[in-house]
Coordinates of C-alpha atoms in Angstrom, one line a residue:
X7 CA 39.5 61.3 -92.2
X8 CA 42.0 58.8 -93.4
X9 CA 42.4 55.6 -91.5
X10 CA 45.7 53.7 -91.2
X11 CA 45.9 50.0 -91.6
X12 CA 43.5 47.4 -93.1
X13 CA 41.6 44.4 -91.9
X14 CA 40.1 41.7 -94.1
X15 CA 36.7 40.1 -93.4
X16 CA 38.4 36.8 -92.5
X17 CA 40.2 38.5 -89.6
X18 CA 36.8 39.6 -88.2
X19 CA 35.0 36.3 -88.8
X20 CA 37.9 34.3 -87.2
X21 CA 37.9 36.6 -84.1
X22 CA 34.1 36.6 -83.5
X23 CA 33.2 33.3 -84.9
X24 CA 30.3 34.6 -87.0
X25 CA 28.1 32.1 -88.9
X26 CA 28.5 32.6 -92.7
X27 CA 25.2 32.8 -94.6
X28 CA 26.4 33.8 -98.1
X29 CA 29.7 34.3 -99.9
X30 CA 32.5 31.9 -100.6
X31 CA 36.1 31.9 -99.3
X32 CA 37.1 34.6 -101.8
X33 CA 34.5 37.0 -100.4
X34 CA 36.3 36.9 -97.1
X35 CA 39.2 38.8 -98.6
X36 CA 37.3 42.1 -98.8
X37 CA 39.1 44.9 -97.0
X38 CA 37.7 46.9 -94.0
X39 CA 39.3 50.3 -93.7
X40 CA 36.8 52.3 -91.7
X41 CA 36.5 51.6 -87.9
X42 CA 32.7 52.1 -87.8
X43 CA 29.4 50.3 -88.5
X44 CA 26.2 51.3 -90.2
X45 CA 22.5 50.5 -89.3
X46 CA 21.0 51.2 -92.7
X47 CA 17.6 52.6 -91.8
X48 CA 17.9 55.6 -94.2
X49 CA 19.4 53.5 -97.0
X50 CA 16.6 51.0 -96.8
X51 CA 14.2 53.9 -97.1
X52 CA 16.0 55.0 -100.3
X53 CA 18.2 57.9 -99.0
X54 CA 21.8 57.3 -99.8
X55 CA 23.2 60.8 -99.7
X56 CA 26.1 61.3 -97.3
X57 CA 26.3 57.5 -96.7
X58 CA 29.8 56.2 -96.0
X59 CA 29.7 53.0 -98.1
X60 CA 32.9 51.5 -96.6
X61 CA 31.3 50.7 -93.2
X62 CA 30.2 47.2 -92.0
X63 CA 26.4 47.0 -92.1
X64 CA 24.5 45.6 -89.1
X65 CA 20.9 44.6 -89.5
X66 CA 18.9 44.4 -86.3
X67 CA 15.3 43.8 -85.4
X68 CA 14.2 47.3 -86.5
X69 CA 15.7 46.9 -89.9
X70 CA 14.2 43.4 -90.2
X71 CA 10.8 44.8 -89.4
X72 CA 11.2 47.6 -91.9
X73 CA 12.4 45.2 -94.6
X74 CA 9.4 43.0 -94.1
X75 CA 6.9 45.7 -95.1
X76 CA 8.8 46.7 -98.3
X77 CA 7.6 45.4 -101.7
X78 CA 10.0 42.8 -103.1
X79 CA 11.0 45.0 -106.1
X80 CA 11.9 47.8 -103.7
X81 CA 13.9 45.4 -101.4
X82 CA 15.8 44.1 -104.4
X83 CA 16.7 47.6 -105.5
X84 CA 17.9 48.7 -102.0
X85 CA 19.8 45.5 -101.4
X86 CA 21.7 45.8 -104.7
X87 CA 22.9 49.2 -103.6
X88 CA 24.0 48.2 -100.1
X89 CA 25.8 45.1 -101.3
X90 CA 28.0 47.0 -103.7
X91 CA 31.8 46.5 -104.0
X92 CA 32.5 49.1 -101.3
X93 CA 30.4 47.6 -98.5
X94 CA 32.6 45.1 -96.6
X95 CA 30.0 42.8 -95.1
X96 CA 26.6 42.5 -93.5
X97 CA 26.0 41.0 -90.0
X98 CA 22.5 40.0 -88.8
X99 CA 22.1 40.3 -85.0
X100 CA 20.3 37.9 -82.6
X101 CA 20.7 35.0 -85.0
X102 CA 17.9 36.3 -87.2
X103 CA 17.2 34.7 -90.6
X104 CA 18.5 36.5 -93.6
X105 CA 15.6 38.2 -95.6
X106 CA 15.1 36.0 -98.7
X107 CA 15.5 38.8 -101.3
X108 CA 18.7 39.9 -99.6
X109 CA 20.1 36.4 -99.6
X110 CA 19.4 36.1 -103.3
X111 CA 21.1 39.4 -104.1
X112 CA 24.1 38.5 -102.0
X113 CA 24.5 35.0 -103.6
X114 CA 24.4 36.6 -107.1
X115 CA 27.1 39.1 -106.1
X116 CA 29.1 36.7 -103.9
X117 CA 28.6 39.2 -101.1
X118 CA 29.4 38.0 -97.5
X119 CA 26.6 38.0 -95.0
X120 CA 26.9 36.6 -91.5
X121 CA 24.8 35.9 -88.4
X122 CA 25.7 36.6 -84.8
X123 CA 23.8 35.6 -81.6
X124 CA 24.7 39.0 -80.0
X125 CA 22.1 41.7 -79.5
X126 CA 22.5 44.6 -81.9
X127 CA 23.9 47.2 -79.4
X128 CA 26.6 44.7 -78.2
X129 CA 27.5 43.7 -81.7
X130 CA 28.1 47.3 -82.7
X131 CA 30.3 48.0 -79.7
X132 CA 32.3 44.8 -80.1
X133 CA 33.0 45.3 -83.8
X134 CA 33.9 49.0 -83.4
X135 CA 36.2 48.2 -80.5
X136 CA 37.9 45.5 -82.6
X137 CA 38.3 47.8 -85.6
X138 CA 39.5 50.7 -83.5
X139 CA 42.4 48.7 -82.2
X140 CA 43.3 47.0 -85.5
X141 CA 43.0 50.2 -87.6
X142 CA 44.4 52.6 -85.1
X143 CA 46.9 55.3 -86.3
X144 CA 50.3 54.3 -85.1
X145 CA 53.9 55.5 -84.8
X146 CA 57.2 54.6 -83.1
X147 CA 59.0 56.7 -80.5
X148 CA 62.4 56.7 -78.9
X149 CA 62.2 56.3 -75.2
X150 CA 61.3 54.0 -72.3
X151 CA 57.8 53.2 -71.2
X152 CA 57.1 52.0 -67.7
X153 CA 54.1 51.6 -65.4
X154 CA 54.8 53.7 -62.3
X155 CA 52.2 53.6 -59.5
X156 CA 49.5 52.7 -62.1
X157 CA 50.4 55.4 -64.6
X158 CA 52.0 54.9 -68.0
X159 CA 55.2 57.0 -68.0
X160 CA 57.1 57.6 -71.2
X161 CA 60.7 58.7 -70.4
X162 CA 62.3 60.6 -73.3
X163 CA 65.6 62.3 -73.8
X164 CA 68.8 62.4 -75.8
X165 CA 70.7 59.2 -76.3
X166 CA 73.0 58.7 -73.3
X167 CA 70.8 60.7 -70.9
X168 CA 70.3 57.6 -68.7
X169 CA 66.7 56.5 -69.6
X170 CA 67.4 52.8 -69.4
X171 CA 69.4 53.2 -66.2
X172 CA 66.5 55.0 -64.6
X173 CA 64.2 52.3 -65.9
X174 CA 66.4 49.7 -64.2
X175 CA 66.3 51.6 -60.9
X176 CA 62.5 51.9 -61.1
X177 CA 62.1 48.2 -61.9
X178 CA 64.2 47.3 -58.9
X179 CA 61.8 49.5 -56.8
X180 CA 58.8 47.4 -58.0
X181 CA 57.6 49.3 -61.1
X182 CA 56.9 47.6 -64.4
X183 CA 58.6 47.8 -67.8
X184 CA 56.6 48.0 -71.0
X185 CA 59.2 49.0 -73.6
X186 CA 62.8 50.1 -73.8
X187 CA 64.5 52.1 -76.6
X188 CA 61.7 51.9 -79.1
X189 CA 58.1 52.3 -78.1
X190 CA 55.4 51.5 -80.7
X191 CA 52.3 53.7 -80.1
X192 CA 48.7 53.6 -81.4
X193 CA 45.9 56.0 -80.9
X194 CA 42.7 54.3 -79.7
X195 CA 39.8 56.8 -79.2
X196 CA 41.6 59.7 -77.4
X197 CA 44.2 57.5 -75.6
X198 CA 47.7 56.6 -76.7
X199 CA 48.6 53.0 -76.1
X200 CA 52.3 52.0 -76.1
X201 CA 53.9 48.6 -76.4
X202 CA 57.2 47.0 -77.2
X203 CA 58.2 45.6 -80.6
X204 CA 58.2 41.8 -80.4
X205 CA 62.0 41.7 -80.9
X206 CA 62.7 43.9 -77.9
X207 CA 60.0 42.8 -75.6
X208 CA 61.2 42.3 -72.0
X209 CA 64.7 43.5 -72.8
X210 CA 66.6 46.4 -71.4
X211 CA 69.9 47.8 -72.7
X212 CA 72.3 49.1 -70.1
X213 CA 75.5 50.7 -71.3
X214 CA 78.5 48.8 -70.0
X215 CA 76.5 45.7 -69.2
X216 CA 74.6 45.0 -72.4
X217 CA 71.2 43.5 -72.9
X218 CA 69.4 42.2 -69.8
X219 CA 66.3 40.0 -69.7
X220 CA 64.0 41.8 -67.2
X221 CA 61.7 38.8 -66.9
X222 CA 64.5 36.4 -66.0
X223 CA 66.1 38.9 -63.5
X224 CA 63.0 40.3 -61.8
X225 CA 60.2 37.9 -62.6
X226 CA 57.1 38.1 -64.8
X227 CA 55.5 40.8 -62.6
X228 CA 58.2 43.2 -63.8
X229 CA 56.7 43.2 -67.3
X230 CA 53.6 44.4 -69.1
X231 CA 52.7 43.9 -72.7
X232 CA 51.1 47.4 -73.2
X233 CA 49.9 50.4 -71.3
X234 CA 48.3 53.8 -71.7
X235 CA 50.8 56.7 -72.0
X236 CA 49.5 59.1 -69.3
X237 CA 52.5 61.4 -68.9
X238 CA 55.8 62.1 -70.5
X239 CA 59.0 62.8 -68.4
X240 CA 61.6 64.4 -70.6
X241 CA 65.2 64.3 -69.5
X242 CA 67.7 67.0 -70.4
X243 CA 71.2 67.8 -69.4
X244 CA 71.3 70.2 -66.5
X245 CA 72.0 73.8 -67.7
X246 CA 72.7 76.3 -64.9
X247 CA 71.4 79.1 -67.0
X248 CA 68.1 77.4 -68.0
X249 CA 64.8 78.1 -66.3
X250 CA 63.3 75.0 -64.7
X251 CA 60.0 74.6 -62.9
X252 CA 60.5 75.3 -59.2
X253 CA 57.1 76.0 -57.7
X254 CA 55.0 74.1 -60.1
X255 CA 52.6 76.9 -61.1
X256 CA 54.4 77.5 -64.4
X257 CA 52.6 76.9 -67.7
X258 CA 51.7 73.3 -68.3
X259 CA 53.8 71.5 -70.9
X260 CA 52.5 68.9 -73.3
X261 CA 54.0 66.4 -75.8
X262 CA 51.7 65.8 -78.9
X263 CA 51.6 62.1 -79.9
X264 CA 49.3 61.2 -82.8
X265 CA 47.4 64.5 -82.2
X266 CA 46.8 63.8 -78.5
X267 CA 48.4 66.1 -75.9
X268 CA 50.2 64.2 -73.2
X269 CA 51.1 66.1 -70.0
X270 CA 54.9 66.5 -69.8
X271 CA 57.5 67.3 -67.1
X272 CA 61.1 68.3 -67.9
X273 CA 63.6 67.0 -65.4
X274 CA 67.2 68.1 -65.6
X275 CA 69.8 65.4 -65.3
X276 CA 72.7 66.1 -62.9
X277 CA 75.2 64.0 -61.1
X278 CA 74.1 63.1 -57.6
X279 CA 70.3 63.3 -58.3
X280 CA 68.3 60.2 -57.5
X281 CA 66.4 60.1 -60.8
X282 CA 64.3 57.1 -59.8
X283 CA 63.0 58.9 -56.7
X284 CA 62.4 62.1 -58.8
X285 CA 60.3 60.1 -61.4
X286 CA 58.3 58.5 -58.6
X287 CA 57.7 61.9 -57.0
X288 CA 56.6 63.4 -60.3
X289 CA 54.1 60.6 -60.8
X290 CA 52.7 60.9 -57.3
X291 CA 52.3 64.7 -57.8
X292 CA 50.6 64.1 -61.1
X293 CA 48.1 61.7 -59.5
X294 CA 47.4 64.2 -56.7
X295 CA 46.7 66.9 -59.3
X296 CA 44.3 64.5 -61.1
X297 CA 42.5 64.1 -57.8
X298 CA 42.2 67.9 -57.3
X299 CA 45.2 68.6 -55.1
X300 CA 47.7 71.0 -56.5
X301 CA 50.9 71.4 -54.4
X302 CA 51.8 74.6 -56.1
X303 CA 48.5 76.2 -55.4
X304 CA 48.7 75.0 -51.8
X305 CA 52.1 76.6 -51.5
X306 CA 50.8 79.9 -53.0
X307 CA 47.9 79.8 -50.5
X308 CA 50.4 79.4 -47.6
X309 CA 52.5 82.3 -49.0
X310 CA 49.4 84.6 -49.2
X311 CA 48.3 83.6 -45.7
X312 CA 51.8 84.4 -44.4
X313 CA 51.8 87.8 -46.1
X314 CA 48.3 88.6 -44.7
X315 CA 49.4 87.5 -41.3
X316 CA 52.5 89.8 -41.4
X317 CA 50.4 92.7 -42.7
X318 CA 47.9 92.2 -39.9
X319 CA 50.7 92.1 -37.3
X320 CA 52.1 95.4 -38.7
X321 CA 48.7 97.0 -38.6
X322 CA 48.2 96.1 -35.0
X323 CA 51.6 97.6 -34.1

């Protein structure tokens, strides 16, 4: 797998406040390109096959205990391999002292080693979470992202389809704007996170009016910096000859964003339709389906019950 983006050691150290044990300022310029960590049990035992050398190494109590029973010449050989030019850094958990041979090898190679007071499991989770966010695959989409009833809703459609006007209506109804016109997205784990470019943050473009400052007009509560994209509502011009969902038991639609399928609803735009209310209704129905209630299946059930009732009545006659 290829990872998009890079982080240098200095970014990580500044964020977590690790104590530096070895390495000078230049050593902090090493790149981290893989959002994962390695506890080098097999490597310390001499098995390096299938090792991903670009991962940050974390040495916890188990590794410390294993290192302590290794002969010094073996330690030196193993440490020279795990402190090569590909390994970004080593972090010692629980403020443990650096093994002396490892420290010597690292000083000779100007290799960065740090200490953290965090337990090993927490250190692993925190570093992976940080790297996942900073190295996440990213893209930019055309649309409007809002938080509606606690769900991140990406509204898409052709230019001029009324996306920003619908957003304004929803904001007036108490919902929250994340981004208008351009939505920057990143994949973190299996979720898609959307946010606004810094230049456009808090702004909404309304044709005929111009750019409006949502925070100034509606208050800080009308804005969020980022949100998950839970569903996509795609607007398209109403076509009397097209087939649109009527019952709701049609095949589910999805929009693929960074290889993640996002549930999608297509809403035809037509004069006289209250689009804000339609978007709210679509989100409420989406939440009901998440909680196990399917309006379409409930309607089908009523239809079958009505047919059975009519057939029973005919049989009695």
